[in-house]
Amino acid sequence: QVQLQQSGAELAKPGSSVKISCKASGYTFTSYYISWIKQTTGQGLEYIGYINTGSGGTNYNEKFKGKATLTVDKSSSTAFMQLSSLTPDDSAVYYCARGWGFAYWGQGTLVTVSS
Amino acid sequence: DTVLTQSPALAVSPGERVTISCRASESVSTLMHWYQQKPGQQPKLLIYKASNLASGVPARFSGSGSGTDFTFTIDPVEADDIATYYCHQSWNSPLTFGSGTKLEIK
């Protein structure tokens, strides 16, 4: 069965970076894009961008350019998102999701930014 | 960005029919999708491309609409349907989500 397994919760200091992973299984990894979505209580669900898992090409929501960097390791069927220059506003649950009309989601990774 | 406007909350009794609306600030064709999210869980796709039932989703759930006006219906509502429901458009970039409609059971 299709699964997207995300890495565990992160506690990070302001100004630092974190890298979240999303390991796919149960399907041909390079057949579907992986998207990333941010969820906060205040802002709801926000689309960060997607990565073409075959070519590595990316597309970002303007809001997250410079904040998020999406990469992929085809050998391990894993997508990554690095968040840089963290501020408390980056505290959120981050999800990866497959394809379009996201039928499959990871379980979410909680990122807490605090000094 | 395309803004999706949903009513914030609804309360219904089990067995009743409930309709949730989602209005887009510009046309999204039929690329509107609906998700259910329960506390502590990831969103679950219920309806894709406005009116298509996702795999394994009961026929109590349905969707309709095109352009800027969309509706999502649960008929009949069950107690387990307590959740927040989100609409999401994938026609315009960036993709956007509605703010969610919290469904409460009377």
mmCIF file of N, CA and C in Angstrom, chain B residues 17-105:
data_model
loop_
_atom_site.group_PDB
_atom_site.id
_atom_site.type_symbol
_atom_site.label_atom_id
_atom_site.label_comp_id
_atom_site.label_asym_id
_atom_site.label_seq_id
_atom_site.Cartn_x
_atom_site.Cartn_y
_atom_site.Cartn_z
ATOM 1 N N ARG B 17 -28.808 16.002 6.702
ATOM 2 C CA ARG B 17 -27.969 16.333 5.561
ATOM 3 C C ARG B 17 -27.271 17.648 5.857
ATOM 4 N N VAL B 18 -25.990 17.734 5.514
ATOM 5 C CA VAL B 18 -25.264 18.991 5.689
ATOM 6 C C VAL B 18 -24.544 19.347 4.392
ATOM 7 N N THR B 19 -24.562 20.612 4.076
ATOM 8 C CA THR B 19 -23.883 21.106 2.881
ATOM 9 C C THR B 19 -22.896 22.189 3.285
ATOM 10 N N ILE B 20 -21.680 22.055 2.829
ATOM 11 C CA ILE B 20 -20.617 23.026 3.075
ATOM 12 C C ILE B 20 -20.287 23.697 1.755
ATOM 13 N N SER B 21 -20.208 25.009 1.794
ATOM 14 C CA SER B 21 -19.907 25.734 0.563
ATOM 15 C C SER B 21 -18.464 26.210 0.550
ATOM 16 N N CYS B 22 -17.966 26.397 -0.643
ATOM 17 C CA CYS B 22 -16.622 26.935 -0.860
ATOM 18 C C CYS B 22 -16.693 27.834 -2.077
ATOM 19 N N ARG B 23 -16.410 29.099 -1.876
ATOM 20 C CA ARG B 23 -16.446 30.058 -2.981
ATOM 21 C C ARG B 23 -15.035 30.523 -3.290
ATOM 22 N N ALA B 24 -14.654 30.434 -4.541
ATOM 23 C CA ALA B 24 -13.321 30.848 -4.984
ATOM 24 C C ALA B 24 -13.345 32.278 -5.490
ATOM 25 N N SER B 25 -12.262 33.001 -5.255
ATOM 26 C CA SER B 25 -12.169 34.399 -5.684
ATOM 27 C C SER B 25 -11.977 34.533 -7.188
ATOM 28 N N GLU B 26 -11.658 33.442 -7.869
ATOM 29 C CA GLU B 26 -11.556 33.386 -9.323
ATOM 30 C C GLU B 26 -11.809 31.951 -9.737
ATOM 31 N N SER B 27 -12.048 31.777 -11.012
ATOM 32 C CA SER B 27 -12.400 30.440 -11.465
ATOM 33 C C SER B 27 -11.286 29.426 -11.207
ATOM 34 N N VAL B 28 -11.688 28.251 -10.762
ATOM 35 C CA VAL B 28 -10.752 27.131 -10.597
ATOM 36 C C VAL B 28 -11.177 25.950 -11.464
ATOM 37 N N SER B 29 -12.010 26.244 -12.485
ATOM 38 C CA SER B 29 -12.544 25.189 -13.343
ATOM 39 C C SER B 29 -13.213 24.131 -12.445
ATOM 40 N N THR B 30 -12.853 22.889 -12.586
ATOM 41 C CA THR B 30 -13.384 21.861 -11.671
ATOM 42 C C THR B 30 -12.279 21.264 -10.801
ATOM 43 N N LEU B 31 -11.159 21.951 -10.727
ATOM 44 C CA LEU B 31 -10.045 21.438 -9.921
ATOM 45 C C LEU B 31 -10.175 21.859 -8.475
ATOM 46 N N MET B 32 -11.270 21.431 -7.890
ATOM 47 C CA MET B 32 -11.551 21.644 -6.482
ATOM 48 C C MET B 32 -11.625 20.286 -5.797
ATOM 49 N N HIS B 33 -11.009 20.193 -4.641
ATOM 50 C CA HIS B 33 -10.955 18.939 -3.912
ATOM 51 C C HIS B 33 -11.372 19.182 -2.471
ATOM 52 N N TRP B 34 -11.862 18.145 -1.823
ATOM 53 C CA TRP B 34 -12.341 18.272 -0.444
ATOM 54 C C TRP B 34 -11.656 17.245 0.446
ATOM 55 N N TYR B 35 -11.282 17.717 1.633
ATOM 56 C CA TYR B 35 -10.588 16.874 2.596
ATOM 57 C C TYR B 35 -11.305 16.914 3.941
ATOM 58 N N GLN B 36 -11.146 15.823 4.669
ATOM 59 C CA GLN B 36 -11.603 15.724 6.045
ATOM 60 C C GLN B 36 -10.367 15.624 6.932
ATOM 61 N N GLN B 37 -10.343 16.412 7.982
ATOM 62 C CA GLN B 37 -9.233 16.292 8.916
ATOM 63 C C GLN B 37 -9.765 16.172 10.338
ATOM 64 N N LYS B 38 -9.375 15.108 11.009
ATOM 65 C CA LYS B 38 -9.699 14.917 12.414
ATOM 66 C C LYS B 38 -8.494 15.325 13.247
ATOM 67 N N PRO B 39 -8.707 15.725 14.502
ATOM 68 C CA PRO B 39 -7.601 16.204 15.347
ATOM 69 C C PRO B 39 -6.452 15.205 15.412
ATOM 70 N N GLY B 40 -5.253 15.722 15.206
ATOM 71 C CA GLY B 40 -4.063 14.896 15.308
ATOM 72 C C GLY B 40 -3.788 14.025 14.103
ATOM 73 N N GLN B 41 -4.610 14.161 13.049
ATOM 74 C CA GLN B 41 -4.428 13.346 11.854
ATOM 75 C C GLN B 41 -4.136 14.215 10.649
ATOM 76 N N GLN B 42 -3.587 13.604 9.613
ATOM 77 C CA GLN B 42 -3.414 14.295 8.360
ATOM 78 C C GLN B 42 -4.744 14.401 7.634
ATOM 79 N N PRO B 43 -4.876 15.367 6.739
ATOM 80 C CA PRO B 43 -6.100 15.452 5.940
ATOM 81 C C PRO B 43 -6.301 14.184 5.108
ATOM 82 N N LYS B 44 -7.558 13.868 4.877
ATOM 83 C CA LYS B 44 -7.937 12.703 4.083
ATOM 84 C C LYS B 44 -8.764 13.185 2.893
ATOM 85 N N LEU B 45 -8.356 12.784 1.707
ATOM 86 C CA LEU B 45 -9.084 13.172 0.496
ATOM 87 C C LEU B 45 -10.431 12.468 0.445
ATOM 88 N N LEU B 46 -11.492 13.243 0.254
ATOM 89 C CA LEU B 46 -12.830 12.671 0.109
ATOM 90 C C LEU B 46 -13.357 12.819 -1.316
ATOM 91 N N ILE B 47 -13.208 14.004 -1.866
ATOM 92 C CA ILE B 47 -13.719 14.333 -3.199
ATOM 93 C C ILE B 47 -12.604 14.978 -3.998
ATOM 94 N N TYR B 48 -12.403 14.530 -5.236
ATOM 95 C CA TYR B 48 -11.427 15.179 -6.104
ATOM 96 C C TYR B 48 -12.095 15.651 -7.392
ATOM 97 N N LYS B 49 -11.518 16.680 -7.967
ATOM 98 C CA LYS B 49 -12.061 17.296 -9.179
ATOM 99 C C LYS B 49 -13.564 17.547 -9.038
ATOM 100 N N ALA B 50 -13.917 18.188 -7.976
ATOM 101 C CA ALA B 50 -15.254 18.722 -7.696
ATOM 102 C C ALA B 50 -16.304 17.689 -7.308
ATOM 103 N N SER B 51 -16.314 16.549 -8.002
ATOM 104 C CA SER B 51 -17.457 15.656 -7.801
ATOM 105 C C SER B 51 -17.108 14.181 -7.780
ATOM 106 N N ASN B 52 -15.831 13.857 -7.787
ATOM 107 C CA ASN B 52 -15.419 12.458 -7.849
ATOM 108 C C ASN B 52 -15.090 11.926 -6.464
ATOM 109 N N LEU B 53 -15.702 10.809 -6.124
ATOM 110 C CA LEU B 53 -15.500 10.209 -4.810
ATOM 111 C C LEU B 53 -14.151 9.499 -4.770
ATOM 112 N N ALA B 54 -13.346 9.828 -3.781
ATOM 113 C CA ALA B 54 -12.043 9.175 -3.649
ATOM 114 C C ALA B 54 -12.236 7.705 -3.259
ATOM 115 N N SER B 55 -11.217 6.929 -3.531
ATOM 116 C CA SER B 55 -11.270 5.499 -3.283
ATOM 117 C C SER B 55 -11.575 5.180 -1.818
ATOM 118 N N GLY B 56 -12.541 4.309 -1.603
ATOM 119 C CA GLY B 56 -12.866 3.865 -0.254
ATOM 120 C C GLY B 56 -13.739 4.818 0.542
ATOM 121 N N VAL B 57 -14.120 5.916 -0.042
ATOM 122 C CA VAL B 57 -14.946 6.912 0.669
ATOM 123 C C VAL B 57 -16.424 6.574 0.494
ATOM 124 N N PRO B 58 -17.164 6.561 1.590
ATOM 125 C CA PRO B 58 -18.597 6.214 1.480
ATOM 126 C C PRO B 58 -19.368 7.179 0.599
ATOM 127 N N ALA B 59 -20.394 6.637 -0.036
ATOM 128 C CA ALA B 59 -21.216 7.430 -0.958
ATOM 129 C C ALA B 59 -22.057 8.484 -0.243
ATOM 130 N N ARG B 60 -22.002 8.513 1.090
ATOM 131 C CA ARG B 60 -22.682 9.584 1.837
ATOM 132 C C ARG B 60 -22.056 10.945 1.528
ATOM 133 N N PHE B 61 -20.832 10.913 1.071
ATOM 134 C CA PHE B 61 -20.118 12.140 0.746
ATOM 135 C C PHE B 61 -20.237 12.428 -0.748
ATOM 136 N N SER B 62 -20.475 13.680 -1.078
ATOM 137 C CA SER B 62 -20.556 14.053 -2.485
ATOM 138 C C SER B 62 -20.144 15.510 -2.659
ATOM 139 N N GLY B 63 -19.837 15.863 -3.886
ATOM 140 C CA GLY B 63 -19.447 17.227 -4.186
ATOM 141 C C GLY B 63 -19.969 17.659 -5.538
ATOM 142 N N SER B 64 -20.104 18.960 -5.706
ATOM 143 C CA SER B 64 -20.550 19.495 -6.987
ATOM 144 C C SER B 64 -20.019 20.907 -7.160
ATOM 145 N N GLY B 65 -20.148 21.398 -8.379
ATOM 146 C CA GLY B 65 -19.769 22.774 -8.666
ATOM 147 C C GLY B 65 -18.734 22.887 -9.764
ATOM 148 N N SER B 66 -18.546 24.111 -10.202
ATOM 149 C CA SER B 66 -17.519 24.434 -11.184
ATOM 150 C C SER B 66 -17.325 25.937 -11.184
ATOM 151 N N GLY B 67 -16.201 26.372 -11.681
ATOM 152 C CA GLY B 67 -15.941 27.802 -11.730
ATOM 153 C C GLY B 67 -15.559 28.357 -10.376
ATOM 154 N N THR B 68 -16.478 29.054 -9.744
ATOM 155 C CA THR B 68 -16.171 29.668 -8.451
ATOM 156 C C THR B 68 -17.009 29.150 -7.291
ATOM 157 N N ASP B 69 -18.053 28.409 -7.562
ATOM 158 C CA ASP B 69 -18.957 27.967 -6.494
ATOM 159 C C ASP B 69 -19.032 26.454 -6.406
ATOM 160 N N PHE B 70 -18.745 25.967 -5.225
ATOM 161 C CA PHE B 70 -18.681 24.527 -4.997
ATOM 162 C C PHE B 70 -19.406 24.173 -3.710
ATOM 163 N N THR B 71 -19.959 22.979 -3.686
ATOM 164 C CA THR B 71 -20.594 22.482 -2.474
ATOM 165 C C THR B 71 -20.137 21.070 -2.187
ATOM 166 N N PHE B 72 -20.107 20.774 -0.907
ATOM 167 C CA PHE B 72 -19.753 19.455 -0.408
ATOM 168 C C PHE B 72 -20.877 19.027 0.512
ATOM 169 N N THR B 73 -21.360 17.810 0.339
ATOM 170 C CA THR B 73 -22.531 17.353 1.079
ATOM 171 C C THR B 73 -22.240 16.037 1.780
ATOM 172 N N ILE B 74 -22.748 15.912 2.975
ATOM 173 C CA ILE B 74 -22.764 14.644 3.693
ATOM 174 C C ILE B 74 -24.230 14.313 3.961
ATOM 175 N N ASP B 75 -24.670 13.164 3.495
ATOM 176 C CA ASP B 75 -26.073 12.773 3.662
ATOM 177 C C ASP B 75 -26.188 11.259 3.690
ATOM 178 N N PRO B 76 -26.500 10.681 4.851
ATOM 179 C CA PRO B 76 -26.743 11.351 6.127
ATOM 180 C C PRO B 76 -25.473 11.513 6.953
ATOM 181 N N VAL B 77 -25.472 12.493 7.831
ATOM 182 C CA VAL B 77 -24.338 12.705 8.721
ATOM 183 C C VAL B 77 -24.315 11.623 9.801
ATOM 184 N N GLU B 78 -23.118 11.167 10.111
ATOM 185 C CA GLU B 78 -22.923 10.224 11.206
ATOM 186 C C GLU B 78 -22.047 10.889 12.273
ATOM 187 N N ALA B 79 -22.107 10.361 13.481
ATOM 188 C CA ALA B 79 -21.358 10.954 14.599
ATOM 189 C C ALA B 79 -19.851 10.991 14.306
ATOM 190 N N ASP B 80 -19.370 9.991 13.578
ATOM 191 C CA ASP B 80 -17.947 9.921 13.260
ATOM 192 C C ASP B 80 -17.496 10.992 12.278
ATOM 193 N N ASP B 81 -18.427 11.739 11.720
ATOM 194 C CA ASP B 81 -18.075 12.774 10.742
ATOM 195 C C ASP B 81 -17.592 14.065 11.399
ATOM 196 N N ILE B 82 -17.539 14.069 12.750
ATOM 197 C CA ILE B 82 -16.992 15.240 13.444
ATOM 198 C C ILE B 82 -15.561 15.458 12.977
ATOM 199 N N ALA B 83 -15.319 16.619 12.376
ATOM 200 C CA ALA B 83 -14.020 16.899 11.770
ATOM 201 C C ALA B 83 -14.057 18.313 11.202
ATOM 202 N N THR B 84 -12.919 18.730 10.690
ATOM 203 C CA THR B 84 -12.858 19.961 9.911
ATOM 204 C C THR B 84 -12.706 19.587 8.445
ATOM 205 N N TYR B 85 -13.468 20.253 7.617
ATOM 206 C CA TYR B 85 -13.476 19.962 6.177
ATOM 207 C C TYR B 85 -12.881 21.140 5.414
ATOM 208 N N TYR B 86 -11.965 20.820 4.528
ATOM 209 C CA TYR B 86 -11.260 21.842 3.765
ATOM 210 C C TYR B 86 -11.503 21.661 2.272
ATOM 211 N N CYS B 87 -11.702 22.770 1.593
ATOM 212 C CA CYS B 87 -11.649 22.738 0.140
ATOM 213 C C CYS B 87 -10.248 23.169 -0.295
ATOM 214 N N HIS B 88 -9.879 22.764 -1.495
ATOM 215 C CA HIS B 88 -8.516 22.995 -1.998
ATOM 216 C C HIS B 88 -8.578 23.068 -3.512
ATOM 217 N N GLN B 89 -7.950 24.109 -4.093
ATOM 218 C CA GLN B 89 -7.957 24.243 -5.544
ATOM 219 C C GLN B 89 -6.560 24.018 -6.096
ATOM 220 N N SER B 90 -6.530 23.330 -7.238
ATOM 221 C CA SER B 90 -5.248 23.065 -7.897
ATOM 222 C C SER B 90 -5.260 23.566 -9.348
ATOM 223 N N TRP B 91 -6.088 24.575 -9.628
ATOM 224 C CA TRP B 91 -6.131 25.156 -10.983
ATOM 225 C C TRP B 91 -5.181 26.331 -11.114
ATOM 226 N N ASN B 92 -5.174 27.181 -10.088
ATOM 227 C CA ASN B 92 -4.348 28.377 -10.129
ATOM 228 C C ASN B 92 -3.133 28.231 -9.214
ATOM 229 N N SER B 93 -2.049 28.863 -9.627
ATOM 230 C CA SER B 93 -0.831 28.849 -8.823
ATOM 231 C C SER B 93 -0.703 30.161 -8.050
ATOM 232 N N PRO B 94 -0.377 30.090 -6.753
ATOM 233 C CA PRO B 94 -0.107 28.876 -5.990
ATOM 234 C C PRO B 94 -1.387 28.138 -5.615
ATOM 235 N N LEU B 95 -1.275 26.836 -5.409
ATOM 236 C CA LEU B 95 -2.412 26.081 -4.905
ATOM 237 C C LEU B 95 -2.815 26.666 -3.558
ATOM 238 N N THR B 96 -4.094 26.660 -3.279
ATOM 239 C CA THR B 96 -4.573 27.219 -2.024
ATOM 240 C C THR B 96 -5.637 26.327 -1.399
ATOM 241 N N PHE B 97 -5.849 26.563 -0.118
ATOM 242 C CA PHE B 97 -6.827 25.829 0.665
ATOM 243 C C PHE B 97 -7.815 26.817 1.298
ATOM 244 N N GLY B 98 -9.024 26.343 1.519
ATOM 245 C CA GLY B 98 -9.956 27.110 2.323
ATOM 246 C C GLY B 98 -9.538 27.063 3.783
ATOM 247 N N SER B 99 -10.162 27.893 4.590
ATOM 248 C CA SER B 99 -9.802 27.979 6.009
ATOM 249 C C SER B 99 -10.447 26.882 6.850
ATOM 250 N N GLY B 100 -11.300 26.102 6.226
ATOM 251 C CA GLY B 100 -11.882 24.962 6.921
ATOM 252 C C GLY B 100 -13.245 25.244 7.515
ATOM 253 N N THR B 101 -14.093 24.234 7.511
ATOM 254 C CA THR B 101 -15.406 24.289 8.150
ATOM 255 C C THR B 101 -15.434 23.193 9.207
ATOM 256 N N LYS B 102 -15.597 23.606 10.447
ATOM 257 C CA LYS B 102 -15.630 22.648 11.555
ATOM 258 C C LYS B 102 -17.052 22.122 11.714
ATOM 259 N N LEU B 103 -17.203 20.830 11.578
ATOM 260 C CA LEU B 103 -18.514 20.216 11.692
ATOM 261 C C LEU B 103 -18.689 19.682 13.110
ATOM 262 N N GLU B 104 -19.749 20.139 13.735
ATOM 263 C CA GLU B 104 -20.056 19.698 15.090
ATOM 264 C C GLU B 104 -21.379 18.945 15.053
ATOM 265 N N ILE B 105 -21.465 17.972 15.917
ATOM 266 C CA ILE B 105 -22.682 17.166 15.989
ATOM 267 C C ILE B 105 -23.518 17.649 17.167
#
